[in-house]
Amino acid sequence: MKLRVLCASVVIAMTASAMASEVKLPNVKIFATGGTISGGSASKTDTTKYQDGQFNVDALINALPDIKTIANVTGEQVVNVSSEDVDSPTLLKLSAAINRSLEDPNIQGAVVTHGTDTLEETAFFLDLTVNSQKPVVVTGSMRPATAISADGPMNLMEAVSLAGNKNSMNRGVLVAMNDRIGSAAFTTKTNSTTPDTFKATEQGYLGTFIGVDPKFYYPPVKPTGQPHFSIDKVTSLPRVDIIYSYQDFDDVLIKASIRNGAKGIVMDGTGNGDVPKRAMKTLEAAMKKGIPVIFASRTGSGYVTSPKSSEGIGSGYYNAQKSRILLMLSLANGDDLNKIKTYFEK
Ligand code: ASP
């Protein structure tokens, strides 16, 4: 009799402690947008010809039963496309959905699954527009879900673990890929096909994962001078084109861009943002008409200074694609040239 009572109380105690530990799991919301992480192929060795967007958010979560041991996850399918097809309306929709969900005191963090091609653009857009100190983690994969050694499941586990971790707060939007944690402001895709593609050549990583546990190298900090934009009232973003410079580059593409309604231009220039003199003349005329021009560098890293003798703005430490995101948001915000300059030059 006594033994039975003891056993019963042990069972009750164990159930209570199991419930308590269940209650302690963070609530993380996954926003799925498509990409290779949701891609599939008939061949297990196909890592380039597969189809993006074959699996929805529920399929991604259900394929990972272990995720339940690190967080209570819920999913929302925002779009299911290759990331080269992610556009400004999708960015506005995604950011608004994340802002709404992080206002809920019961949600500890958000994860975005995304194609890797433009992942850095979406991550930076969210970094500039999500109004919360809670973690937002963007992840994807280089191998489709059907491939041998698919990297998506572990990337998703790590991203969810990171989003549910208190140490991830106040660090801006994070990119979690291939066991590494990077800042959305600096992290860029550096390799077209391999899983170790996301890097920030100058700024490095913020941390790594051991198993699924994030290990940060530094206490929480945000990139220097990074602005925040409220997009509550923004319904569309202005057209900003990126134009690549090279030997023989002339002004034909610049003129076409302006003719097609560009409200700003990012020049992906050579070296420290340089473009040939003949193109510079047309850019100067555009700047006089109120079209801001950001000079970035096609070198892939380094700080770009503003040109000496024009109204042009050096991209600072942002690459061309991140500069475009920042310029679109500052134009939507109604900022003048001087204000825009401060965002890039700090
Ligand atoms: N084209 C794919 C995408 O960006 C590539 C990937 O996800 O790795 O959606």
Coordinates of C-alpha atoms and ligand atoms in Angstrom, one line a residue:
M1 CA 0.0 0.0 0.0
K2 CA 2.7 2.4 1.0
L3 CA 4.7 1.6 -2.1
R4 CA 1.6 2.2 -4.3
V5 CA 1.1 5.7 -2.7
L6 CA 4.8 6.4 -3.2
C7 CA 4.7 5.3 -6.9
A8 CA 1.6 7.4 -7.5
S9 CA 3.2 10.5 -6.0
V10 CA 6.4 9.9 -8.0
V11 CA 4.3 9.7 -11.2
I12 CA 2.4 12.9 -10.3
A13 CA 5.7 14.6 -9.5
M14 CA 7.2 13.4 -12.8
T15 CA 4.2 14.5 -14.8
A16 CA 4.2 17.9 -13.1
S17 CA 7.9 18.4 -13.8
A18 CA 7.4 17.3 -17.5
M19 CA 4.5 19.8 -17.7
A20 CA 6.6 22.5 -16.1
S21 CA 9.5 21.9 -18.6
E22 CA 7.0 21.9 -21.5
V23 CA 5.6 25.3 -20.3
K24 CA 9.1 26.7 -20.3
L25 CA 9.7 26.0 -24.0
P26 CA 9.6 29.3 -26.0
N27 CA 6.9 30.0 -28.5
V28 CA 8.5 30.6 -31.9
K29 CA 6.6 31.5 -35.1
I30 CA 8.0 30.4 -38.4
F31 CA 7.2 32.5 -41.5
A32 CA 7.8 30.5 -44.6
T33 CA 8.5 32.1 -48.0
G34 CA 9.8 29.2 -50.1
G35 CA 13.3 28.7 -51.6
T36 CA 15.5 25.6 -51.6
I37 CA 14.7 24.7 -48.0
S38 CA 11.2 23.9 -49.3
G39 CA 12.5 22.5 -52.6
G40 CA 12.4 19.0 -53.9
S41 CA 13.7 16.7 -56.7
A42 CA 13.3 13.1 -57.8
S43 CA 17.1 12.7 -57.5
K44 CA 18.8 12.6 -54.1
T45 CA 22.0 14.0 -55.6
D46 CA 20.3 16.9 -57.4
T47 CA 21.5 20.1 -55.8
T48 CA 20.9 22.5 -58.7
K49 CA 18.0 21.5 -60.9
Y50 CA 15.4 20.9 -58.2
Q51 CA 12.1 22.8 -57.8
D52 CA 11.8 25.4 -55.1
G53 CA 8.6 25.7 -53.1
Q54 CA 7.5 22.1 -53.1
F55 CA 6.9 21.8 -49.4
N56 CA 4.8 24.2 -47.3
V57 CA 5.5 25.3 -43.7
D58 CA 3.5 22.5 -42.1
A59 CA 5.5 19.9 -44.1
L60 CA 8.8 21.6 -43.0
I61 CA 7.7 21.5 -39.3
N62 CA 6.2 17.9 -39.5
A63 CA 9.4 16.6 -41.1
L64 CA 11.3 17.7 -37.9
P65 CA 9.5 16.1 -34.9
D66 CA 12.6 17.0 -32.8
I67 CA 11.8 20.7 -33.1
K68 CA 9.1 20.1 -30.4
T69 CA 11.9 19.5 -27.9
I70 CA 13.3 23.0 -28.3
A71 CA 10.2 25.2 -28.9
N72 CA 6.5 25.3 -29.5
V73 CA 6.4 26.2 -33.1
T74 CA 3.6 27.5 -35.3
G75 CA 3.8 28.3 -39.0
E76 CA 2.5 30.9 -41.4
Q77 CA 3.0 30.6 -45.2
V78 CA 3.6 34.1 -46.5
V79 CA 4.5 33.1 -50.1
N80 CA 6.1 29.9 -51.5
V81 CA 8.5 31.1 -54.2
S82 CA 12.1 31.1 -55.2
S83 CA 13.8 34.1 -53.5
E84 CA 14.6 35.7 -56.9
D85 CA 10.9 36.2 -57.1
V86 CA 10.5 37.9 -53.7
D87 CA 9.4 41.5 -54.3
S88 CA 8.7 44.7 -52.4
P89 CA 5.0 43.9 -51.7
T90 CA 6.1 40.6 -50.2
L91 CA 8.7 42.4 -48.0
L92 CA 6.1 44.8 -46.7
K93 CA 3.7 42.0 -46.0
L94 CA 6.3 39.8 -44.3
S95 CA 7.6 42.7 -42.1
A96 CA 4.0 43.7 -41.1
A97 CA 3.2 40.0 -40.2
I98 CA 6.3 39.7 -38.0
N99 CA 5.7 43.0 -36.3
R100 CA 2.2 41.9 -35.5
S101 CA 3.2 38.5 -34.2
L102 CA 6.0 39.9 -32.0
E103 CA 3.6 42.3 -30.3
D104 CA 2.1 39.1 -28.8
P105 CA 3.7 38.7 -25.3
N106 CA 3.3 34.9 -25.7
I107 CA 5.6 34.8 -28.8
Q108 CA 9.4 34.9 -27.9
G109 CA 10.8 35.0 -31.4
A110 CA 10.3 34.6 -35.2
V111 CA 12.0 32.6 -37.9
V112 CA 11.8 33.3 -41.6
T113 CA 12.6 30.4 -44.0
H114 CA 13.7 31.9 -47.3
G115 CA 15.6 31.1 -50.6
T116 CA 19.2 31.9 -50.2
D117 CA 19.7 34.0 -53.3
T118 CA 18.1 37.1 -51.9
L119 CA 18.0 36.1 -48.3
E120 CA 20.3 38.9 -47.3
E121 CA 18.0 41.5 -48.9
T122 CA 15.0 40.3 -46.9
A123 CA 17.0 39.9 -43.7
F124 CA 18.3 43.5 -44.0
F125 CA 14.8 44.8 -44.9
L126 CA 13.5 43.2 -41.7
D127 CA 16.5 44.5 -39.7
L128 CA 15.5 48.0 -40.7
T129 CA 11.7 47.7 -40.2
V130 CA 10.9 45.2 -37.5
N131 CA 10.1 47.1 -34.4
S132 CA 11.0 44.6 -31.6
Q133 CA 13.9 43.6 -29.4
K134 CA 12.8 40.0 -29.8
P135 CA 14.9 37.7 -32.0
V136 CA 14.1 37.5 -35.7
V137 CA 16.2 34.8 -37.4
V138 CA 16.4 34.2 -41.2
T139 CA 17.4 30.8 -42.5
G140 CA 17.3 28.7 -45.7
S141 CA 19.3 25.9 -47.2
M142 CA 21.6 25.2 -50.2
R143 CA 20.5 21.7 -50.7
P144 CA 16.8 20.8 -51.3
A145 CA 14.8 18.8 -48.7
T146 CA 15.1 15.7 -50.9
A147 CA 19.0 15.7 -51.1
I148 CA 21.4 13.5 -49.3
S149 CA 22.8 15.6 -46.4
A150 CA 20.1 18.2 -46.9
D151 CA 21.2 21.2 -44.8
G152 CA 17.6 22.6 -44.3
P153 CA 16.5 20.5 -41.3
M154 CA 19.5 21.4 -39.1
N155 CA 19.4 25.0 -40.3
L156 CA 15.8 25.2 -39.2
M157 CA 16.4 23.5 -35.9
E158 CA 19.3 26.0 -35.2
A159 CA 17.2 29.0 -36.3
V160 CA 14.3 28.0 -34.0
S161 CA 16.7 27.4 -31.1
L162 CA 18.3 30.9 -31.8
A163 CA 14.9 32.6 -32.0
G164 CA 13.8 31.1 -28.8
N165 CA 16.9 32.1 -26.9
K166 CA 16.9 35.1 -24.6
N167 CA 20.6 35.8 -25.5
S168 CA 19.5 36.5 -29.1
M169 CA 17.6 39.6 -28.1
N170 CA 18.7 43.1 -29.1
R171 CA 21.1 42.0 -31.8
G172 CA 19.1 43.0 -34.8
V173 CA 17.9 40.4 -37.3
L174 CA 20.2 37.4 -37.5
V175 CA 21.1 35.0 -40.3
A176 CA 21.5 31.3 -39.2
M177 CA 23.0 29.0 -41.8
N178 CA 25.6 26.3 -41.7
D179 CA 26.2 26.4 -37.9
R180 CA 27.0 30.1 -38.0
I181 CA 25.2 33.2 -36.8
G182 CA 25.6 36.4 -38.8
S183 CA 24.3 39.9 -38.7
A184 CA 21.7 40.8 -41.4
A185 CA 23.5 44.1 -42.0
F186 CA 26.7 42.5 -43.2
T187 CA 26.0 38.9 -44.1
T188 CA 26.0 38.1 -47.8
K189 CA 25.9 35.1 -50.1
T190 CA 29.4 34.4 -51.3
N191 CA 29.2 31.1 -53.1
S192 CA 26.7 30.0 -55.8
T193 CA 26.3 26.4 -54.7
T194 CA 28.0 25.3 -51.5
P195 CA 26.4 25.3 -48.0
D196 CA 29.2 27.4 -46.5
T197 CA 28.0 30.4 -48.5
F198 CA 26.9 33.1 -46.0
K199 CA 29.7 35.3 -44.8
A200 CA 30.7 38.8 -43.8
T201 CA 34.2 39.2 -45.1
E202 CA 35.1 42.2 -42.9
Q203 CA 32.8 41.8 -39.9
G204 CA 32.8 38.1 -39.4
Y205 CA 30.2 36.1 -37.5
L206 CA 28.4 36.8 -34.2
G207 CA 28.5 33.3 -33.1
T208 CA 28.2 29.6 -33.8
F209 CA 26.1 26.6 -32.8
I210 CA 27.2 23.6 -30.8
G211 CA 24.5 21.1 -31.5
V212 CA 21.5 23.4 -31.7
D213 CA 22.7 25.7 -28.9
P214 CA 23.8 29.1 -30.0
K215 CA 27.2 30.3 -28.7
F216 CA 27.7 34.1 -29.1
Y217 CA 31.2 35.6 -29.3
Y218 CA 30.0 39.0 -28.0
P219 CA 27.3 40.5 -25.8
P220 CA 24.3 42.0 -27.6
V221 CA 25.1 44.9 -29.9
K222 CA 23.6 46.4 -33.1
P223 CA 25.5 47.6 -36.2
T224 CA 26.7 51.2 -35.8
G225 CA 24.2 53.9 -36.7
Q226 CA 21.6 51.7 -38.2
P227 CA 18.3 53.5 -38.7
H228 CA 14.8 52.1 -38.1
F229 CA 11.9 52.8 -40.5
S230 CA 8.3 52.5 -39.6
I231 CA 6.4 51.0 -42.5
D232 CA 2.9 51.2 -40.9
K233 CA 1.7 53.7 -43.5
V234 CA 3.9 52.5 -46.4
T235 CA 1.9 50.7 -49.1
S236 CA 4.6 50.5 -51.8
L237 CA 8.3 51.1 -52.2
P238 CA 9.8 53.3 -54.9
R239 CA 11.7 51.8 -57.8
V240 CA 15.5 51.8 -57.2
D241 CA 17.7 50.1 -59.8
I242 CA 21.2 48.6 -59.3
I243 CA 23.5 49.1 -62.3
Y244 CA 26.8 47.3 -62.6
S245 CA 29.9 49.1 -63.9
Y246 CA 32.7 47.6 -66.0
Q247 CA 35.2 48.6 -68.7
D248 CA 33.4 50.2 -71.6
F249 CA 30.4 51.0 -69.4
D250 CA 28.4 53.9 -70.8
D251 CA 25.2 55.7 -69.8
V252 CA 22.7 53.7 -71.8
L253 CA 21.4 51.6 -68.8
I254 CA 21.4 54.7 -66.6
K255 CA 19.2 56.6 -69.0
A256 CA 16.9 53.5 -69.4
S257 CA 16.6 53.2 -65.7
I258 CA 15.5 56.9 -65.3
R259 CA 13.2 56.6 -68.3
N260 CA 11.5 53.6 -66.6
G261 CA 10.8 55.6 -63.4
A262 CA 13.7 54.9 -61.1
K263 CA 13.5 57.2 -58.0
G264 CA 17.0 56.3 -57.0
I265 CA 20.0 54.4 -58.5
V266 CA 22.7 52.2 -56.9
M267 CA 25.8 52.0 -59.0
D268 CA 27.7 48.8 -58.3
G269 CA 31.0 50.5 -59.2
T270 CA 34.6 49.3 -59.5
G271 CA 37.0 49.7 -56.6
N272 CA 35.8 52.4 -54.2
G273 CA 32.6 52.9 -56.2
D274 CA 34.0 54.3 -59.3
V275 CA 32.3 54.6 -62.7
P276 CA 33.7 55.9 -66.1
K277 CA 33.6 59.7 -66.6
R278 CA 31.0 59.5 -69.5
A279 CA 28.5 57.6 -67.2
M280 CA 29.3 60.0 -64.3
K281 CA 28.0 63.0 -66.3
T282 CA 24.6 61.4 -66.8
L283 CA 24.5 60.4 -63.1
E284 CA 25.3 64.0 -62.1
A285 CA 22.5 65.3 -64.3
A286 CA 20.2 62.7 -62.6
M287 CA 21.3 63.8 -59.1
K288 CA 20.5 67.5 -60.1
K289 CA 17.0 66.4 -60.9
G290 CA 16.7 64.9 -57.4
I291 CA 17.5 61.2 -58.1
P292 CA 19.9 60.1 -55.4
V293 CA 22.8 57.9 -56.5
I294 CA 24.5 55.5 -54.1
F295 CA 28.0 54.3 -55.1
A296 CA 28.7 50.8 -53.9
S297 CA 31.6 48.5 -54.8
R298 CA 31.5 45.3 -56.9
T299 CA 34.7 44.2 -55.0
G300 CA 32.6 42.4 -52.4
S301 CA 33.9 44.0 -49.3
G302 CA 35.2 47.3 -47.9
Y303 CA 33.9 50.7 -47.0
V304 CA 32.9 52.9 -50.0
T305 CA 33.5 56.7 -49.6
S306 CA 31.4 59.4 -51.3
P307 CA 32.8 60.8 -54.5
K308 CA 34.7 64.0 -54.0
S309 CA 33.1 66.3 -56.6
S310 CA 29.4 65.3 -56.7
E311 CA 26.3 64.9 -54.7
G312 CA 26.7 61.1 -54.9
I313 CA 26.7 59.1 -51.7
G314 CA 29.2 56.3 -51.0
S315 CA 27.5 53.1 -49.7
G316 CA 29.8 52.9 -46.6
Y317 CA 29.9 49.3 -45.6
Y318 CA 26.8 48.2 -47.4
N319 CA 27.0 46.2 -50.6
A320 CA 24.8 47.2 -53.6
Q321 CA 21.8 45.0 -52.8
K322 CA 21.7 46.2 -49.2
S323 CA 22.2 49.8 -50.3
R324 CA 19.1 49.4 -52.6
I325 CA 17.0 48.2 -49.7
L326 CA 18.2 51.2 -47.5
L327 CA 17.6 53.7 -50.3
M328 CA 14.1 52.4 -51.0
L329 CA 13.1 52.7 -47.4
S330 CA 14.6 56.2 -47.0
L331 CA 12.9 57.4 -50.1
A332 CA 9.6 55.9 -48.9
N333 CA 10.2 57.7 -45.6
G334 CA 10.5 61.1 -47.5
D335 CA 14.2 61.7 -46.4
D336 CA 16.2 64.3 -48.2
L337 CA 19.7 63.8 -49.6
N338 CA 21.5 65.0 -46.4
K339 CA 19.5 62.6 -44.3
I340 CA 20.1 59.7 -46.7
K341 CA 23.8 60.5 -46.6
T342 CA 23.9 60.0 -42.8
Y343 CA 22.4 56.5 -43.1
F344 CA 25.3 55.4 -45.4
E345 CA 28.2 57.5 -44.0
K346 CA 27.2 57.1 -40.3
Ligands
ASP1 N1 17.0 29.9 -56.1 C1 16.8 29.5 -54.7 C2 16.2 30.7 -54.0 O1 16.9 31.6 -53.7 C3 18.2 29.2 -54.2 C4 18.2 28.8 -52.7 O2 17.2 28.9 -52.0 O3 19.2 28.3 -52.3 O4 15.1 30.6 -53.8

